[in-house]
Tab-separated table of C-alpha atoms in Angstrom:
chain	number	residue	atom	x	y	z
I	1	UNK	CA	-1.098	99.511	-109.926
I	2	UNK	CA	-3.710	100.177	-107.260
I	3	UNK	CA	-3.936	96.429	-106.547
I	4	UNK	CA	-0.144	96.201	-106.172
I	5	UNK	CA	-0.109	99.153	-103.696
I	6	UNK	CA	-2.855	97.550	-101.636
I	7	UNK	CA	-0.902	94.322	-101.498
I	8	UNK	CA	2.245	96.137	-100.392
I	9	UNK	CA	0.393	98.054	-97.621
I	10	UNK	CA	-1.229	94.833	-96.443
I	11	UNK	CA	2.148	93.121	-96.248
I	12	UNK	CA	3.655	96.027	-94.290
I	13	UNK	CA	0.710	95.965	-91.883
I	14	UNK	CA	1.257	92.267	-91.271
I	15	UNK	CA	4.949	92.836	-90.516
I	16	UNK	CA	4.202	95.695	-88.079
I	17	UNK	CA	1.529	93.662	-86.325
I	18	UNK	CA	3.923	90.746	-85.995
I	19	UNK	CA	6.569	92.997	-84.404
I	20	UNK	CA	4.078	94.525	-81.936
I	21	UNK	CA	2.652	91.156	-80.947
I	22	UNK	CA	6.128	89.710	-80.662
I	23	UNK	CA	7.229	92.472	-78.280
I	24	UNK	CA	4.042	92.036	-76.261
I	25	UNK	CA	4.783	88.341	-75.794
I	26	UNK	CA	8.382	89.075	-74.853
I	27	UNK	CA	7.393	91.766	-72.318
I	28	UNK	CA	4.675	89.557	-70.894
I	29	UNK	CA	7.045	86.662	-70.360
I	30	UNK	CA	9.966	88.759	-69.060
I	31	UNK	CA	10.345	88.128	-65.289
I	32	UNK	CA	9.788	91.186	-63.094
I	33	UNK	CA	12.865	92.039	-60.985
I	34	UNK	CA	12.772	93.606	-57.530
I	35	UNK	CA	15.146	95.068	-54.972
I	36	UNK	CA	14.753	94.560	-51.222
I	37	UNK	CA	16.496	97.158	-49.066
I	38	UNK	CA	16.535	98.195	-45.406
I	39	UNK	CA	17.129	101.807	-44.431
I	40	UNK	CA	18.106	103.189	-41.035
I	41	UNK	CA	16.939	106.422	-39.429
I	42	UNK	CA	18.871	107.502	-36.339
I	43	UNK	CA	19.097	110.631	-34.183
I	44	UNK	CA	20.605	111.678	-30.858
I	45	UNK	CA	18.528	113.777	-28.477
I	46	UNK	CA	18.443	115.011	-24.898
I	47	UNK	CA	15.494	114.313	-22.596
I	48	UNK	CA	13.380	117.314	-21.634
I	49	UNK	CA	11.284	115.717	-18.865
I	50	UNK	CA	12.425	114.041	-15.657
I	51	UNK	CA	10.423	111.906	-13.233
I	52	UNK	CA	11.872	111.358	-9.794
I	53	UNK	CA	10.413	109.336	-6.928
I	54	UNK	CA	11.345	108.645	-3.344
I	55	UNK	CA	9.771	107.471	-0.117
I	56	UNK	CA	10.141	107.863	3.627
I	57	UNK	CA	8.822	105.824	6.522
I	58	UNK	CA	8.242	105.663	10.271
I	59	UNK	CA	7.933	102.717	12.659
I	60	UNK	CA	6.104	102.640	15.967
I	61	UNK	CA	3.988	100.435	18.198
I	62	UNK	CA	1.487	103.255	18.457
I	63	UNK	CA	-0.279	103.912	15.142
I	64	UNK	CA	-1.373	107.439	16.025
I	65	UNK	CA	2.163	108.403	16.997
I	66	UNK	CA	3.554	106.917	13.796
I	67	UNK	CA	1.129	108.974	11.704
I	68	UNK	CA	2.056	112.150	13.581
I	69	UNK	CA	5.787	111.533	13.023
I	70	UNK	CA	5.237	110.757	9.350
I	71	UNK	CA	3.289	113.981	8.907
I	72	UNK	CA	6.183	115.943	10.407
I	73	UNK	CA	8.550	114.216	8.005
I	74	UNK	CA	6.283	115.041	5.069
I	75	UNK	CA	6.367	118.729	5.973
I	76	UNK	CA	10.159	118.716	6.317
I	77	UNK	CA	10.548	116.968	2.948
I	78	UNK	CA	8.200	119.445	1.265
I	79	UNK	CA	9.971	122.440	2.839
I	80	UNK	CA	13.361	121.126	1.747
I	81	UNK	CA	12.282	120.599	-1.856
I	82	UNK	CA	10.493	123.947	-2.096
I	83	UNK	CA	13.535	125.726	-0.673
I	84	UNK	CA	15.579	124.107	-3.464
I	85	UNK	CA	13.364	125.492	-6.196
I	86	UNK	CA	10.677	122.842	-6.692
I	87	UNK	CA	7.194	124.428	-6.880
I	88	UNK	CA	4.755	123.105	-4.277
I	89	UNK	CA	2.277	122.061	-6.992
I	90	UNK	CA	4.910	119.720	-8.446
I	91	UNK	CA	5.093	117.683	-5.223
I	92	UNK	CA	2.812	114.664	-5.490
I	93	UNK	CA	2.525	112.815	-2.168
I	94	UNK	CA	0.768	109.473	-2.470
I	95	UNK	CA	-1.461	107.928	0.184
I	96	UNK	CA	0.209	106.538	3.295
I	97	UNK	CA	0.543	102.760	3.408
I	98	UNK	CA	0.341	101.012	6.793
I	99	UNK	CA	1.773	97.553	7.427
I	100	UNK	CA	1.800	95.680	10.753
I	101	UNK	CA	5.049	93.924	11.599
I	102	UNK	CA	5.361	90.538	13.280
I	103	UNK	CA	8.333	88.747	14.749
I	104	UNK	CA	8.511	85.016	14.080
I	105	UNK	CA	9.430	82.995	17.188
I	106	UNK	CA	11.226	79.649	17.279
I	107	UNK	CA	12.333	77.372	20.134
I	108	UNK	CA	15.958	76.268	20.505
I	109	UNK	CA	15.069	72.964	18.861
I	110	UNK	CA	13.615	74.746	15.842
I	111	UNK	CA	9.937	74.402	16.738
I	112	UNK	CA	7.762	77.294	15.548
I	113	UNK	CA	6.225	79.111	18.523
I	114	UNK	CA	4.056	81.582	16.654
I	115	UNK	CA	4.473	85.299	16.030
I	116	UNK	CA	4.573	88.420	18.126
I	117	UNK	CA	3.258	91.831	17.081
I	118	UNK	CA	6.232	94.143	16.491
I	119	UNK	CA	4.609	97.479	15.678
I	120	UNK	CA	3.632	99.304	12.503
I	121	UNK	CA	5.554	100.522	9.474
I	122	UNK	CA	4.096	103.568	7.763
I	123	UNK	CA	5.383	104.582	4.347
I	124	UNK	CA	4.713	107.569	2.119
I	125	UNK	CA	6.025	108.034	-1.421
I	126	UNK	CA	6.711	111.213	-3.328
I	127	UNK	CA	6.756	111.867	-7.078
I	128	UNK	CA	8.014	114.862	-9.052
I	129	UNK	CA	7.584	115.433	-12.791
I	130	UNK	CA	9.467	118.424	-14.150
I	131	UNK	CA	10.972	119.925	-17.285
I	132	UNK	CA	13.734	121.415	-15.120
I	133	UNK	CA	15.843	118.335	-15.606
I	134	UNK	CA	19.162	119.612	-14.216
I	135	UNK	CA	17.532	121.011	-11.078
I	136	UNK	CA	15.758	117.769	-10.219
I	137	UNK	CA	18.919	115.786	-10.964
I	138	UNK	CA	20.858	117.882	-8.478
I	139	UNK	CA	18.216	117.492	-5.780
I	140	UNK	CA	18.052	113.721	-6.275
I	141	UNK	CA	21.795	113.528	-5.625
I	142	UNK	CA	21.715	115.766	-2.553
I	143	UNK	CA	18.511	114.483	-0.932
I	144	UNK	CA	20.574	112.520	1.594
I	145	UNK	CA	20.855	115.827	3.469
I	146	UNK	CA	17.444	114.945	4.899
I	147	UNK	CA	19.141	112.183	6.870
I	148	UNK	CA	20.702	114.918	8.994
I	149	UNK	CA	17.157	115.889	9.970
I	150	UNK	CA	16.348	112.344	11.042
I	151	UNK	CA	14.287	111.470	7.968
I	152	UNK	CA	14.837	108.049	6.444
I	153	UNK	CA	14.329	109.140	2.837
I	154	UNK	CA	15.018	106.587	0.087
I	155	UNK	CA	15.617	108.073	-3.350
I	156	UNK	CA	15.111	106.234	-6.644
I	157	UNK	CA	17.115	106.987	-9.768
I	158	UNK	CA	15.523	109.659	-11.984
I	159	UNK	CA	13.743	108.537	-15.155
I	160	UNK	CA	14.136	110.589	-18.325
I	161	UNK	CA	11.590	111.161	-21.106
I	162	UNK	CA	11.150	113.278	-24.236
I	163	UNK	CA	7.948	115.243	-24.828
I	164	UNK	CA	8.436	115.546	-28.616
I	165	UNK	CA	8.681	111.805	-29.177
I	166	UNK	CA	5.934	111.582	-31.806
I	167	UNK	CA	7.572	114.244	-33.962
I	168	UNK	CA	10.897	112.454	-33.540
I	169	UNK	CA	9.348	109.185	-34.736
I	170	UNK	CA	8.086	110.837	-37.928
I	171	UNK	CA	11.534	112.324	-38.509
I	172	UNK	CA	13.159	108.904	-38.055
I	173	UNK	CA	10.716	107.237	-40.473
I	174	UNK	CA	11.507	109.866	-43.113
I	175	UNK	CA	15.254	109.368	-42.609
I	176	UNK	CA	14.984	105.575	-42.790
I	177	UNK	CA	12.830	105.712	-45.922
I	178	UNK	CA	15.238	108.077	-47.675
I	179	UNK	CA	18.203	105.924	-46.674
I	180	UNK	CA	16.496	102.816	-48.100
I	181	UNK	CA	15.620	104.602	-51.344
I	182	UNK	CA	19.227	105.752	-51.854
I	183	UNK	CA	20.463	102.209	-51.269
I	184	UNK	CA	17.969	100.862	-53.817
I	185	UNK	CA	19.007	103.450	-56.428
I	186	UNK	CA	22.655	102.508	-56.070
I	187	UNK	CA	21.900	98.801	-56.373
I	188	UNK	CA	19.803	99.388	-59.488
I	189	UNK	CA	22.500	101.601	-60.998
I	190	UNK	CA	25.224	99.034	-60.352
I	191	UNK	CA	23.096	96.311	-61.951
I	192	UNK	CA	22.449	98.483	-65.063
I	193	UNK	CA	18.760	98.721	-64.278
I	194	UNK	CA	16.272	101.466	-63.526
I	195	UNK	CA	14.514	101.727	-60.182
I	196	UNK	CA	10.786	101.278	-60.655
I	197	UNK	CA	7.742	101.740	-58.448
I	198	UNK	CA	7.654	101.024	-54.742
I	199	UNK	CA	5.963	97.675	-54.147
I	200	UNK	CA	5.809	97.619	-50.346
I	201	UNK	CA	7.137	99.340	-47.234
I	202	UNK	CA	7.361	97.868	-43.745
I	203	UNK	CA	8.407	99.777	-40.642
I	204	UNK	CA	10.653	98.163	-38.059
I	205	UNK	CA	10.564	98.555	-34.270
I	206	UNK	CA	11.289	101.972	-32.771
I	207	UNK	CA	14.288	101.775	-30.427
I	208	UNK	CA	15.492	104.268	-27.807
I	209	UNK	CA	18.826	103.497	-26.161
I	210	UNK	CA	21.270	105.437	-24.019
I	211	UNK	CA	23.974	107.227	-25.984
I	212	UNK	CA	27.221	105.236	-26.060
I	213	UNK	CA	25.726	102.724	-23.644
I	214	UNK	CA	26.226	99.560	-25.706
I	215	UNK	CA	22.613	98.724	-24.910
I	216	UNK	CA	21.158	95.879	-26.980
I	217	UNK	CA	18.109	96.293	-29.197
I	218	UNK	CA	15.008	94.291	-28.343
I	219	UNK	CA	12.662	92.540	-30.789
I	220	UNK	CA	9.778	94.275	-29.025
I	221	UNK	CA	11.497	97.657	-28.925
I	222	UNK	CA	13.774	99.253	-26.340
I	223	UNK	CA	12.641	102.323	-24.391
I	224	UNK	CA	15.497	103.605	-22.248
I	225	UNK	CA	14.520	105.819	-19.295
I	226	UNK	CA	17.772	105.600	-17.328
I	227	UNK	CA	19.878	107.947	-19.492
I	228	UNK	CA	19.277	111.643	-20.109
I	229	UNK	CA	21.079	111.570	-23.470
I	230	UNK	CA	19.588	108.994	-25.821
I	231	UNK	CA	19.689	107.676	-29.371
I	232	UNK	CA	16.495	106.962	-31.313
I	233	UNK	CA	16.487	104.654	-34.324
I	234	UNK	CA	14.093	102.852	-36.621
I	235	UNK	CA	14.362	100.754	-39.787
I	236	UNK	CA	12.261	100.744	-42.963
I	237	UNK	CA	12.167	97.728	-45.285
I	238	UNK	CA	11.265	98.700	-48.870
I	239	UNK	CA	10.741	96.610	-52.009
I	240	UNK	CA	11.083	98.304	-55.424
I	241	UNK	CA	10.434	97.094	-58.940
I	242	UNK	CA	13.449	97.094	-61.279
I	243	UNK	CA	12.997	97.950	-64.959
């Protein structure tokens, strides 16, 4: 009786071992599936820093006189901006550049006759960085009033930036990652599978474009400074295992 029981237990053990080993071979040989998804993180924001630049110049045959006139212009420009609410410490005047001018002379038959000194051009540029975006915008539009004071002031278009850009990037990465994960879960569900572990994650290029501008993305990343209202976006490419 004891010998028969031992034989039965031995036979059962062989069957169990065969099943376990068989499943191991099947699982080992089963191809591992994966899902590749791309998620998008996007957010609209308004710039909180403006940079505005302009320049003014004087021309004269006498260098000393040109410097004196340019200094008067600098004072008038500073007074105008301060009177319009820009703090004096925000006015950054760069060094004066001096360029001699020459007139090129030609004979009636086209022969070059050399050049003649035609005076000096002195130029000074101004830069303002401010978080008072609306105020600086208004001044940049109305700066032509200086022309009435005889100042040839040339204004550039304001450039707009965002001081919380790093925090915004982290927010966009989180949004893009979550979007990709949701896409992967839906694909796995529709294919009757279970979403497994994350295999890899690759971040795309951070893009900043003007809102509703139709601006194209760039492979190296777009960084719009022309628009106050912008849209930030980034993509995340994730690969998941599928069980």
